[in-house]
Amino acid sequence: MSAPNSEYDPVEVSSLHPDEVARMVSDALSAFEAARDLDELKQARLAHTGDRAPLTLANREIGALPPQARKDAGRRVGAARREVGEALARRQAVLEAERDERVLVDEAVDVTLPWDRAPRGARHPLTTIQERVADVFVAMGWEVAEGPEVEAEWLNFDALNIGPDHPARTMQDTFFVAAEGADGADGADDSGLVLRTHTSPVQARTMLARTRQTADGSGEPGRGMPIYVICPGRTFRTDELDATHTPVFSQVEGLAVDEGLTMAHLKGTLDHFASSMFGAGITTRLRPSYFPFTEPSAEMDLQCFVCRGASVGDPERPCRTCGSEGWIEWGGCGMVNPRVLVACGVDPERYTGFAFGMGLERTLMFRHGIEDMHDMVEGDVRFATAFGMEV
Amino acid sequence: MRVPMSWLREFAAVPGSATGRDVADRLIAAGLEVETVDEAGADVSGPLVVGRVLEFVEETHKNGKTVRWCAVDVGAEHNEQRPSHTDDGSTTMSRGVVCGALNFEVGDLVVVSLPGTVLPGGFTITARKTYGHVSDGMICSARELGLGDDHTGILVLRPDEAAPGDDAAAVLHLRDDVLDIAVTPDRGYCLSVRGVAREAATAFGVDYADPAGSGVDEREDDDADGSGYPVRVDDADRCPVFVARTVTGVDPHAPSPRWLQRRVQLAGMRPISLAVDITNYVMLELGQPIHGYDRDALTGTIVVRRAEDGEKLTTLDGVVRTLDPDDLLITDDTGPIGLAGVMGGGTTELSGSTTAIVVEAAHFEATGAGRTARRHKLPSEASKRFERGVDPRAPWAASRRVVELLVEHGGGVADSGMTAVGAVPPATAVDIDTTLPSRVVGVEYTPDEVTRALTSVGATVEAGAGPTVTVTAPSWRPDLTDPYDLVEEVARLRGYGAIPSVLPMAPAGRGVTSGQRVRRRVERAVAAAGYVEAPSYPFVGEGDFDALGFAVDDPRRLAVRLANPLSEEQPLLRTTLLPGLLATLRRNVGRGNTDVALYESGLVFRRGPGTLPRPPRLPVDRRPTEDELAALEDAVPEQPRRLAVALSGAREPAGWWGPARQVSWADAVEAARAVASSAGVRLRVGNDEQAPWHPGRCAALYVGAEVVGHAGELHPRVVQALGLPPRTAAMELDLDRLVGADEDADAPVRAPAVSTFPVATQDVALLVDSSVPAADVEAALRAGAGELLESVRLFDVYTGAQVGEGRRSLAYALRFRAPDRTLTADETTAARDAAVAAAAERTGAELRGA
């Protein structure tokens, strides 16, 4: 920078006068404040900060001032422009916030309008209860076993100690597959095949698979003992469909074969199962009964999970679920008959086993208050939809 | 088995304070399934009395009905001040009662319900005006008293039975508790009062008097000197014991005593005549079926033998039965006169004129009697008992009891001689380790308790070596053949309530299998896609296959047939899920669920055209060999698990957003894609023609080169034949093949390299012949584009004048990206050109606007 020019002839520039600058600032601030929206603010911005704005012009005139005056004027105009710029930014922020606010209000909708374009599906409770049961047992280390629905009579009956003359093997109970000409070998006039009447053949299949011998080196040998399996599935009996019967129904059975298993283990398993399905503390009760494939055998009652027995003998508090009995008949069980173990290759001197089974339609009926079997089998979408994806 | 408590108490000293309910509870705990306790006669209360008809006037009224206006002596306590004349000319007080029945005479004893009496059904008797008189009570029929079905007239008592004013409820033995027990097949002995009373006595720990005494009376056996009715048994295996006794001079008109009738009736049988009632009574009491023959109708020796092929017999129920060589018969010189252990024949039946009776009490082998009963669909009281096992020692006592009752109540004379053919089969002895019950049940039983329990059920227990004892079951317990049978006896006598609850520790399991996991995933995905699960019955018929338009040689017509279907229209097992699922769809539409999407996952049953092989009859006394099991397995039809969907109506409903979107073929194909993607399987779709689908809207579903199912819109003819909504769509595929398709399904997924370099997009419109499947064009683009291709998406299909007849334009968006750099424009263009070139080469596609 050169030395100050003392010869310089000062020219009076009115626009740089302090009062004038203050007026420009004041005009600008008023204009910004008066702007009601961002468009008006834009106009005000152009008018007060644009190329032709008084403060802009004043700024340009600073150079025309004598050196001694420049510094002062420059400071003054600079401060003024800063003040105007800050005021503009403040107003801009306020107006933008107002605009955003208004847009959100304008865009408001009725969120209660339905948007049910994608229909809801559902799984059938007979399927989901099977999964639920399986999960209870898988959590204890059990596995889930399955088998065919058309089954060899030997597996459905003989292997389970239900001999050829057993009353259960009649056309009144069992669907037989039609024979197709006599087998030359033994002159049989039946097919030797049935629609399985229970899921018990899966138990026999499991034991046979575990005791598989491969002396000739073919295939994989069986995994051996112990066995802890649960067998859910569809079963068939020649009942006509009515409010409480269906010819096609579902069962779940459990089988455990191990060293040292007793009826106490059976009871413990059933109690755990009952409380898992019906609530903590719900237990079971065993009553002596008879099944060919178990010995000793028992009927199993479930403690009523609704009244927990409080309705018994109290006419003031009748319980529809258990008929005020306090217990609900749930299934059959027992210790696996050693004859069954022998037929399936398990050494009855070393191992004992227990088995249990229950009908899933019946379980669903009392668990969910289903009053008519027709609802369970007819496939009306309103029925399954009520249960959703789990039971 | 229905057991009146009064009868049970004759043999078991059950405390007098114990109600029927109390006894039932003890019996249930001991393993008898007591279903109900009927309080018979408890619904009758108030002044029910015996009355004597003193005189009556018969009046016919305007409505044509004739009634009798009777004066009835109902005893001093109940008579009104209403003098009437008696037969002998004296005068006594009486009540006036109007009676509509005409089957009585002056002097007869009748049952009168006086005002205040409540009869079964809550029917309260009041004095009421009827037919011009005030009837001061009602003369009752048997039915009105709950004594069976007889309502042909009023109940007339025998002259020596009671006197006017007696409590009629006592005279008629109205009141009794009856235990109704569902007897399991192993407890045949409980099909008798004898057996149930024994259980009750054991349960209460009270004295028991066996009505059969000691069973066989050895002395009497010696008296079987051949002077009885001649009997020959040709099949001693099926009929080990045959006892016959004869009673002559029986008054055919002698009535059954009231108590005997009532017990037979309470036990569920109908009183018929003295002789028949007595045979039934003794059967109910001792469990031994009895048959009575009219001796004068018998000709020659009674012979027990097998039937000859084609022989016929008319049984008591009037049905002519053609016999099987396996049937055991009772015969005389005229031929068959009874199906042994099942039912007698008509020719030797006891009739209203029978005075000489041959009483048969025989033991028939259980399974043979059961076979005959099932073969002839004739489950009788006798066969029910023989099938479950009858005490072979009972025939002597039972036949003796019948004779005694016939003599006492029928005025008969017992023949001195009797016939006893055969011998009681020796009881089998079972060795049991006395520690076994504890080891099986999980409750500590001392050897002493084991012995006591077995003794209390009637067995004899002899000490053997070490902890082992030898147990001989009583003759009425043929079910006790194994040590485990004895374990149950020990356990139930202590009670199952004593068994503790112990959770067994299973070893670490393998969890659900990959197949089970995939199935869960698939079914959840299908349900999440809006389908509702609807399992259906597997029964179908030829008509279902016809309706689906299956060709005559369609392999899906080869179905497994049932021998005894519920419906003759549906004797087959499904080979496809569609018949059941479509029927369910139609049912839903019929109920107003018009926008419906269903799915089912289930087994179908497949077979080849040849004869089904018969599985071998394998042994049960050892594990079958692997070869035997393989033969068994080969004979079980293939049963793959399939999944099907069916849908109709709107897939998306109309709403404020716009109109509905109707179901189309594409929804069915999309369902298959959802299944495949949730199963982790790559599905390829190709055009196909397959019943029951619309030939132009049918997709074959491929995994690899294999067709695993079909999807699309149903054929209009199928829609019409099944009464389905138009444009119904369906999909069916084989889930098992999906599960097994990818052998690496269980191997861990390899993570992709996620590139962070920018994507380059190129759109191409390709002109192809309309016959070229879009899937082929896309496959060609993918193959040609090389590794830089990230994705291909068809975003437009255009047909019209601009592209010409028989052609269409397919517009694809191609996205390219490199893992390691930003692609240059040249690289992207080169990749696009390569893709288009491949499409041109494979499908004849031309780049539009090129």
mmCIF file with all atom_site columns, C-alpha atoms in Angstrom, chain A residues 114-117 119 121-124 127 131 135 140-141 143-144 146 148-150 154-155 158 165 167 170-171 174-178 180 183 186 188 190-192 205 208 211-213 223 228 234 239 241 246-248 262-265 267-269 271 286-290 295-298 338-339 342-343 345 352 378-381 389, chain B residues 28-29 31 184-186 367 371 374 387 439-442 481-482 484-485 488 492 496 500-504 506-507 509-510 516 519-520 523-524 527 530-533 535-537 561-564 566 573-574 584 587-588 591 593 598-599 603 605 607 611-612 614-615 617-621 623-624 626 633 636 639 651-653 656-657:
data_model
loop_
_atom_site.group_PDB
_atom_site.id
_atom_site.type_symbol
_atom_site.label_atom_id
_atom_site.label_alt_id
_atom_site.label_comp_id
_atom_site.label_asym_id
_atom_site.label_entity_id
_atom_site.label_seq_id
_atom_site.pdbx_PDB_ins_code
_atom_site.Cartn_x
_atom_site.Cartn_y
_atom_site.Cartn_z
_atom_site.occupancy
_atom_site.B_iso_or_equiv
_atom_site.pdbx_formal_charge
_atom_site.auth_seq_id
_atom_site.auth_comp_id
_atom_site.auth_asym_id
_atom_site.auth_atom_id
_atom_site.pdbx_PDB_model_num
ATOM 1   C CA . PRO A 1 114 ? -58.195 -49.188  5.350  1.00 0.00 ? 114 PRO A CA 1
ATOM 2   C CA . TRP A 1 115 ? -55.345 -50.417  3.171  1.00 0.00 ? 115 TRP A CA 1
ATOM 3   C CA . ASP A 1 116 ? -56.232 -54.094  3.246  1.00 0.00 ? 116 ASP A CA 1
ATOM 4   C CA . ARG A 1 117 ? -55.161 -54.779  -0.301 1.00 0.00 ? 117 ARG A CA 1
ATOM 5   C CA . PRO A 1 119 ? -55.366 -60.485  1.978  1.00 0.00 ? 119 PRO A CA 1
ATOM 6   C CA . GLY A 1 121 ? -53.531 -65.889  5.098  1.00 0.00 ? 121 GLY A CA 1
ATOM 7   C CA . ALA A 1 122 ? -53.553 -68.351  7.957  1.00 0.00 ? 122 ALA A CA 1
ATOM 8   C CA . ARG A 1 123 ? -52.398 -71.802  8.902  1.00 0.00 ? 123 ARG A CA 1
ATOM 9   C CA . HIS A 1 124 ? -54.772 -74.457  10.151 1.00 0.00 ? 124 HIS A CA 1
ATOM 10  C CA . THR A 1 127 ? -50.936 -77.962  11.715 1.00 0.00 ? 127 THR A CA 1
ATOM 11  C CA . GLU A 1 131 ? -45.588 -77.714  15.499 1.00 0.00 ? 131 GLU A CA 1
ATOM 12  C CA . ASP A 1 135 ? -41.332 -77.583  19.777 1.00 0.00 ? 135 ASP A CA 1
ATOM 13  C CA . MET A 1 140 ? -36.130 -81.372  25.676 1.00 0.00 ? 140 MET A CA 1
ATOM 14  C CA . GLY A 1 141 ? -33.896 -83.061  23.122 1.00 0.00 ? 141 GLY A CA 1
ATOM 15  C CA . GLU A 1 143 ? -36.856 -85.603  17.739 1.00 0.00 ? 143 GLU A CA 1
ATOM 16  C CA . VAL A 1 144 ? -39.841 -85.570  15.399 1.00 0.00 ? 144 VAL A CA 1
ATOM 17  C CA . GLU A 1 146 ? -42.966 -89.286  10.632 1.00 0.00 ? 146 GLU A CA 1
ATOM 18  C CA . PRO A 1 148 ? -46.675 -93.028  5.704  1.00 0.00 ? 148 PRO A CA 1
ATOM 19  C CA . GLU A 1 149 ? -50.451 -92.859  5.983  1.00 0.00 ? 149 GLU A CA 1
ATOM 20  C CA . VAL A 1 150 ? -51.096 -96.002  3.949  1.00 0.00 ? 150 VAL A CA 1
ATOM 21  C CA . TRP A 1 154 ? -47.909 -105.590 10.180 1.00 0.00 ? 154 TRP A CA 1
ATOM 22  C CA . LEU A 1 155 ? -46.643 -102.214 11.363 1.00 0.00 ? 155 LEU A CA 1
ATOM 23  C CA . ASP A 1 158 ? -48.997 -107.058 14.469 1.00 0.00 ? 158 ASP A CA 1
ATOM 24  C CA . ASP A 1 165 ? -57.967 -111.834 15.749 1.00 0.00 ? 165 ASP A CA 1
ATOM 25  C CA . PRO A 1 167 ? -61.389 -106.857 17.548 1.00 0.00 ? 167 PRO A CA 1
ATOM 26  C CA . THR A 1 170 ? -62.354 -105.155 11.798 1.00 0.00 ? 170 THR A CA 1
ATOM 27  C CA . MET A 1 171 ? -63.977 -103.323 8.960  1.00 0.00 ? 171 MET A CA 1
ATOM 28  C CA . THR A 1 174 ? -60.169 -99.753  10.014 1.00 0.00 ? 174 THR A CA 1
ATOM 29  C CA . PHE A 1 175 ? -59.971 -98.649  6.385  1.00 0.00 ? 175 PHE A CA 1
ATOM 30  C CA . PHE A 1 176 ? -58.435 -101.530 4.465  1.00 0.00 ? 176 PHE A CA 1
ATOM 31  C CA . VAL A 1 177 ? -56.791 -101.154 1.103  1.00 0.00 ? 177 VAL A CA 1
ATOM 32  C CA . ALA A 1 178 ? -58.592 -103.382 -1.404 1.00 0.00 ? 178 ALA A CA 1
ATOM 33  C CA . GLU A 1 180 ? -55.821 -107.113 -5.857 1.00 0.00 ? 180 GLU A CA 1
ATOM 34  C CA . ASP A 1 183 ? -50.594 -113.511 -3.322 1.00 0.00 ? 183 ASP A CA 1
ATOM 35  C CA . ASP A 1 186 ? -49.503 -117.459 1.267  1.00 0.00 ? 186 ASP A CA 1
ATOM 36  C CA . ALA A 1 188 ? -53.708 -114.014 1.227  1.00 0.00 ? 188 ALA A CA 1
ATOM 37  C CA . ASP A 1 190 ? -56.333 -109.145 1.687  1.00 0.00 ? 190 ASP A CA 1
ATOM 38  C CA . SER A 1 191 ? -53.965 -106.384 0.660  1.00 0.00 ? 191 SER A CA 1
ATOM 39  C CA . GLY A 1 192 ? -51.978 -106.329 3.898  1.00 0.00 ? 192 GLY A CA 1
ATOM 40  C CA . ARG A 1 205 ? -40.633 -97.772  12.360 1.00 0.00 ? 205 ARG A CA 1
ATOM 41  C CA . LEU A 1 208 ? -36.736 -100.769 13.639 1.00 0.00 ? 208 LEU A CA 1
ATOM 42  C CA . THR A 1 211 ? -31.982 -101.394 15.524 1.00 0.00 ? 211 THR A CA 1
ATOM 43  C CA . ARG A 1 212 ? -31.048 -101.807 11.880 1.00 0.00 ? 212 ARG A CA 1
ATOM 44  C CA . GLN A 1 213 ? -28.187 -104.283 11.479 1.00 0.00 ? 213 GLN A CA 1
ATOM 45  C CA . ARG A 1 223 ? -28.339 -95.222  15.633 1.00 0.00 ? 223 ARG A CA 1
ATOM 46  C CA . TYR A 1 228 ? -36.938 -90.011  22.400 1.00 0.00 ? 228 TYR A CA 1
ATOM 47  C CA . ARG A 1 234 ? -52.926 -87.903  10.284 1.00 0.00 ? 234 ARG A CA 1
ATOM 48  C CA . ASP A 1 239 ? -66.328 -93.104  11.654 1.00 0.00 ? 239 ASP A CA 1
ATOM 49  C CA . LEU A 1 241 ? -68.285 -87.186  10.289 1.00 0.00 ? 241 LEU A CA 1
ATOM 50  C CA . THR A 1 246 ? -64.214 -87.480  11.868 1.00 0.00 ? 246 THR A CA 1
ATOM 51  C CA . PRO A 1 247 ? -62.887 -90.370  9.777  1.00 0.00 ? 247 PRO A CA 1
ATOM 52  C CA . VAL A 1 248 ? -59.661 -88.427  9.216  1.00 0.00 ? 248 VAL A CA 1
ATOM 53  C CA . THR A 1 262 ? -40.282 -96.101  34.529 1.00 0.00 ? 262 THR A CA 1
ATOM 54  C CA . MET A 1 263 ? -43.868 -94.925  34.697 1.00 0.00 ? 263 MET A CA 1
ATOM 55  C CA . ALA A 1 264 ? -42.565 -92.080  36.860 1.00 0.00 ? 264 ALA A CA 1
ATOM 56  C CA . HIS A 1 265 ? -40.691 -90.783  33.800 1.00 0.00 ? 265 HIS A CA 1
ATOM 57  C CA . LYS A 1 267 ? -45.743 -89.117  34.377 1.00 0.00 ? 267 LYS A CA 1
ATOM 58  C CA . GLY A 1 268 ? -42.983 -86.481  34.492 1.00 0.00 ? 268 GLY A CA 1
ATOM 59  C CA . THR A 1 269 ? -43.010 -86.114  30.724 1.00 0.00 ? 269 THR A CA 1
ATOM 60  C CA . ASP A 1 271 ? -46.805 -83.235  33.418 1.00 0.00 ? 271 ASP A CA 1
ATOM 61  C CA . LEU A 1 286 ? -53.169 -91.643  35.361 1.00 0.00 ? 286 LEU A CA 1
ATOM 62  C CA . ARG A 1 287 ? -55.879 -94.289  35.628 1.00 0.00 ? 287 ARG A CA 1
ATOM 63  C CA . PRO A 1 288 ? -55.346 -97.997  34.883 1.00 0.00 ? 288 PRO A CA 1
ATOM 64  C CA . SER A 1 289 ? -56.541 -99.009  31.439 1.00 0.00 ? 289 SER A CA 1
ATOM 65  C CA . TYR A 1 290 ? -55.754 -101.379 28.616 1.00 0.00 ? 290 TYR A CA 1
ATOM 66  C CA . GLU A 1 295 ? -48.341 -102.860 29.788 1.00 0.00 ? 295 GLU A CA 1
ATOM 67  C CA . PRO A 1 296 ? -49.055 -101.427 32.305 1.00 0.00 ? 296 PRO A CA 1
ATOM 68  C CA . SER A 1 297 ? -51.464 -99.111  30.493 1.00 0.00 ? 297 SER A CA 1
ATOM 69  C CA . ALA A 1 298 ? -53.178 -95.962  31.653 1.00 0.00 ? 298 ALA A CA 1
ATOM 70  C CA . PRO A 1 338 ? -42.060 -106.025 25.918 1.00 0.00 ? 338 PRO A CA 1
ATOM 71  C CA . ARG A 1 339 ? -43.642 -107.967 23.037 1.00 0.00 ? 339 ARG A CA 1
ATOM 72  C CA . VAL A 1 342 ? -39.057 -107.770 20.826 1.00 0.00 ? 342 VAL A CA 1
ATOM 73  C CA . ALA A 1 343 ? -40.836 -107.421 17.463 1.00 0.00 ? 343 ALA A CA 1
ATOM 74  C CA . GLY A 1 345 ? -35.527 -105.599 17.826 1.00 0.00 ? 345 GLY A CA 1
ATOM 75  C CA . THR A 1 352 ? -37.804 -100.200 29.025 1.00 0.00 ? 352 THR A CA 1
ATOM 76  C CA . GLU A 1 378 ? -64.663 -78.205  6.298  1.00 0.00 ? 378 GLU A CA 1
ATOM 77  C CA . GLY A 1 379 ? -61.941 -75.709  5.452  1.00 0.00 ? 379 GLY A CA 1
ATOM 78  C CA . ASP A 1 380 ? -64.039 -72.575  5.887  1.00 0.00 ? 380 ASP A CA 1
ATOM 79  C CA . VAL A 1 381 ? -61.484 -69.757  5.739  1.00 0.00 ? 381 VAL A CA 1
ATOM 80  C CA . MET A 1 389 ? -50.170 -68.365  12.234 1.00 0.00 ? 389 MET A CA 1
ATOM 81  C CA . ILE B 2 28  ? -62.089 -96.268  38.529 1.00 0.00 ? 28  ILE B CA 1
ATOM 82  C CA . ALA B 2 29  ? -58.929 -96.029  40.587 1.00 0.00 ? 29  ALA B CA 1
ATOM 83  C CA . GLY B 2 31  ? -58.782 -99.538  36.439 1.00 0.00 ? 31  GLY B CA 1
ATOM 84  C CA . THR B 2 184 ? -61.596 -103.119 28.372 1.00 0.00 ? 184 THR B CA 1
ATOM 85  C CA . PRO B 2 185 ? -60.710 -106.219 26.325 1.00 0.00 ? 185 PRO B CA 1
ATOM 86  C CA . ASP B 2 186 ? -58.307 -107.549 28.958 1.00 0.00 ? 186 ASP B CA 1
ATOM 87  C CA . THR B 2 367 ? -60.407 -115.969 19.183 1.00 0.00 ? 367 THR B CA 1
ATOM 88  C CA . ARG B 2 371 ? -63.948 -114.538 14.431 1.00 0.00 ? 371 ARG B CA 1
ATOM 89  C CA . ARG B 2 374 ? -67.291 -110.704 13.322 1.00 0.00 ? 374 ARG B CA 1
ATOM 90  C CA . GLU B 2 387 ? -64.001 -113.119 22.964 1.00 0.00 ? 387 GLU B CA 1
ATOM 91  C CA . ARG B 2 439 ? -38.222 -101.207 38.117 1.00 0.00 ? 439 ARG B CA 1
ATOM 92  C CA . VAL B 2 440 ? -41.053 -100.666 35.651 1.00 0.00 ? 440 VAL B CA 1
ATOM 93  C CA . VAL B 2 441 ? -43.366 -98.456  37.657 1.00 0.00 ? 441 VAL B CA 1
ATOM 94  C CA . GLY B 2 442 ? -40.879 -96.351  39.570 1.00 0.00 ? 442 GLY B CA 1
ATOM 95  C CA . THR B 2 481 ? -49.745 -114.280 30.752 1.00 0.00 ? 481 THR B CA 1
ATOM 96  C CA . ASP B 2 482 ? -46.634 -112.068 30.998 1.00 0.00 ? 482 ASP B CA 1
ATOM 97  C CA . TYR B 2 484 ? -45.637 -107.169 32.757 1.00 0.00 ? 484 TYR B CA 1
ATOM 98  C CA . ASP B 2 485 ? -49.309 -108.148 33.100 1.00 0.00 ? 485 ASP B CA 1
ATOM 99  C CA . GLU B 2 488 ? -49.914 -103.788 36.126 1.00 0.00 ? 488 GLU B CA 1
ATOM 100 C CA . ARG B 2 492 ? -53.089 -100.627 40.065 1.00 0.00 ? 492 ARG B CA 1
ATOM 101 C CA . TYR B 2 496 ? -51.409 -95.034  39.959 1.00 0.00 ? 496 TYR B CA 1
ATOM 102 C CA . PRO B 2 500 ? -44.101 -89.825  41.212 1.00 0.00 ? 500 PRO B CA 1
ATOM 103 C CA . SER B 2 501 ? -43.429 -87.318  38.432 1.00 0.00 ? 501 SER B CA 1
ATOM 104 C CA . VAL B 2 502 ? -39.839 -87.453  37.172 1.00 0.00 ? 502 VAL B CA 1
ATOM 105 C CA . LEU B 2 503 ? -38.734 -85.776  33.951 1.00 0.00 ? 503 LEU B CA 1
ATOM 106 C CA . PRO B 2 504 ? -36.366 -88.082  32.028 1.00 0.00 ? 504 PRO B CA 1
ATOM 107 C CA . ALA B 2 506 ? -33.064 -87.180  26.955 1.00 0.00 ? 506 ALA B CA 1
ATOM 108 C CA . PRO B 2 507 ? -29.632 -86.924  25.333 1.00 0.00 ? 507 PRO B CA 1
ATOM 109 C CA . GLY B 2 509 ? -31.178 -84.368  20.038 1.00 0.00 ? 509 GLY B CA 1
ATOM 110 C CA . ARG B 2 510 ? -30.708 -83.402  16.436 1.00 0.00 ? 510 ARG B CA 1
ATOM 111 C CA . GLN B 2 516 ? -39.233 -80.574  8.508  1.00 0.00 ? 516 GLN B CA 1
ATOM 112 C CA . ARG B 2 519 ? -41.847 -77.575  5.281  1.00 0.00 ? 519 ARG B CA 1
ATOM 113 C CA . ARG B 2 520 ? -42.466 -75.150  8.117  1.00 0.00 ? 520 ARG B CA 1
ATOM 114 C CA . GLU B 2 523 ? -46.077 -73.287  4.722  1.00 0.00 ? 523 GLU B CA 1
ATOM 115 C CA . ARG B 2 524 ? -45.483 -70.060  6.610  1.00 0.00 ? 524 ARG B CA 1
ATOM 116 C CA . ALA B 2 527 ? -49.781 -68.364  4.483  1.00 0.00 ? 527 ALA B CA 1
ATOM 117 C CA . GLY B 2 530 ? -52.388 -64.623  1.793  1.00 0.00 ? 530 GLY B CA 1
ATOM 118 C CA . TYR B 2 531 ? -53.359 -68.273  1.518  1.00 0.00 ? 531 TYR B CA 1
ATOM 119 C CA . VAL B 2 532 ? -55.461 -69.991  4.184  1.00 0.00 ? 532 VAL B CA 1
ATOM 120 C CA . GLU B 2 533 ? -54.669 -73.603  4.992  1.00 0.00 ? 533 GLU B CA 1
ATOM 121 C CA . PRO B 2 535 ? -56.686 -79.695  4.899  1.00 0.00 ? 535 PRO B CA 1
ATOM 122 C CA . SER B 2 536 ? -59.161 -81.997  3.171  1.00 0.00 ? 536 SER B CA 1
ATOM 123 C CA . TYR B 2 537 ? -60.023 -85.689  3.270  1.00 0.00 ? 537 TYR B CA 1
ATOM 124 C CA . ARG B 2 561 ? -58.494 -98.352  -3.684 1.00 0.00 ? 561 ARG B CA 1
ATOM 125 C CA . LEU B 2 562 ? -60.094 -98.910  -0.291 1.00 0.00 ? 562 LEU B CA 1
ATOM 126 C CA . ALA B 2 563 ? -61.902 -102.173 0.469  1.00 0.00 ? 563 ALA B CA 1
ATOM 127 C CA . ASN B 2 564 ? -64.417 -100.416 2.727  1.00 0.00 ? 564 ASN B CA 1
ATOM 128 C CA . LEU B 2 566 ? -67.224 -94.547  3.626  1.00 0.00 ? 566 LEU B CA 1
ATOM 129 C CA . LEU B 2 573 ? -57.116 -92.330  -2.296 1.00 0.00 ? 573 LEU B CA 1
ATOM 130 C CA . ARG B 2 574 ? -56.075 -89.049  -3.849 1.00 0.00 ? 574 ARG B CA 1
ATOM 131 C CA . THR B 2 584 ? -63.253 -76.707  -0.213 1.00 0.00 ? 584 THR B CA 1
ATOM 132 C CA . ARG B 2 587 ? -67.811 -74.652  -0.274 1.00 0.00 ? 587 ARG B CA 1
ATOM 133 C CA . ASN B 2 588 ? -66.253 -71.350  0.752  1.00 0.00 ? 588 ASN B CA 1
ATOM 134 C CA . ARG B 2 591 ? -70.840 -69.584  2.004  1.00 0.00 ? 591 ARG B CA 1
ATOM 135 C CA . ASN B 2 593 ? -66.334 -66.230  1.064  1.00 0.00 ? 593 ASN B CA 1
ATOM 136 C CA . LEU B 2 598 ? -56.506 -71.739  -0.053 1.00 0.00 ? 598 LEU B CA 1
ATOM 137 C CA . TYR B 2 599 ? -53.600 -74.077  0.366  1.00 0.00 ? 599 TYR B CA 1
ATOM 138 C CA . LEU B 2 603 ? -49.636 -86.738  1.207  1.00 0.00 ? 603 LEU B CA 1
ATOM 139 C CA . PHE B 2 605 ? -50.831 -91.886  -2.827 1.00 0.00 ? 605 PHE B CA 1
ATOM 140 C CA . ARG B 2 607 ? -48.947 -96.511  -7.557 1.00 0.00 ? 607 ARG B CA 1
ATOM 141 C CA . THR B 2 611 ? -51.034 -105.289 -9.111 1.00 0.00 ? 611 THR B CA 1
ATOM 142 C CA . LEU B 2 612 ? -50.109 -103.910 -5.724 1.00 0.00 ? 612 LEU B CA 1
ATOM 143 C CA . ARG B 2 614 ? -48.805 -107.682 -0.782 1.00 0.00 ? 614 ARG B CA 1
ATOM 144 C CA . PRO B 2 615 ? -46.491 -106.996 2.146  1.00 0.00 ? 615 PRO B CA 1
ATOM 145 C CA . ARG B 2 617 ? -46.693 -111.460 6.997  1.00 0.00 ? 617 ARG B CA 1
ATOM 146 C CA . LEU B 2 618 ? -43.766 -110.983 9.306  1.00 0.00 ? 618 LEU B CA 1
ATOM 147 C CA . PRO B 2 619 ? -43.137 -112.628 12.639 1.00 0.00 ? 619 PRO B CA 1
ATOM 148 C CA . VAL B 2 620 ? -43.623 -110.809 15.927 1.00 0.00 ? 620 VAL B CA 1
ATOM 149 C CA . ASP B 2 621 ? -41.530 -113.024 18.185 1.00 0.00 ? 621 ASP B CA 1
ATOM 150 C CA . ARG B 2 623 ? -37.122 -108.565 14.839 1.00 0.00 ? 623 ARG B CA 1
ATOM 151 C CA . PRO B 2 624 ? -37.707 -109.118 11.117 1.00 0.00 ? 624 PRO B CA 1
ATOM 152 C CA . GLU B 2 626 ? -33.535 -106.382 6.807  1.00 0.00 ? 626 GLU B CA 1
ATOM 153 C CA . GLU B 2 633 ? -41.366 -101.375 2.574  1.00 0.00 ? 633 GLU B CA 1
ATOM 154 C CA . VAL B 2 636 ? -46.151 -99.726  0.831  1.00 0.00 ? 636 VAL B CA 1
ATOM 155 C CA . GLN B 2 639 ? -46.676 -91.261  -0.663 1.00 0.00 ? 639 GLN B CA 1
ATOM 156 C CA . ARG B 2 651 ? -56.752 -61.349  -5.293 1.00 0.00 ? 651 ARG B CA 1
ATOM 157 C CA . GLU B 2 652 ? -56.753 -57.735  -4.120 1.00 0.00 ? 652 GLU B CA 1
ATOM 158 C CA . PRO B 2 653 ? -60.155 -56.325  -3.248 1.00 0.00 ? 653 PRO B CA 1
ATOM 159 C CA . TRP B 2 656 ? -60.913 -46.432  -2.099 1.00 0.00 ? 656 TRP B CA 1
ATOM 160 C CA . TRP B 2 657 ? -57.628 -46.862  -3.915 1.00 0.00 ? 657 TRP B CA 1
#
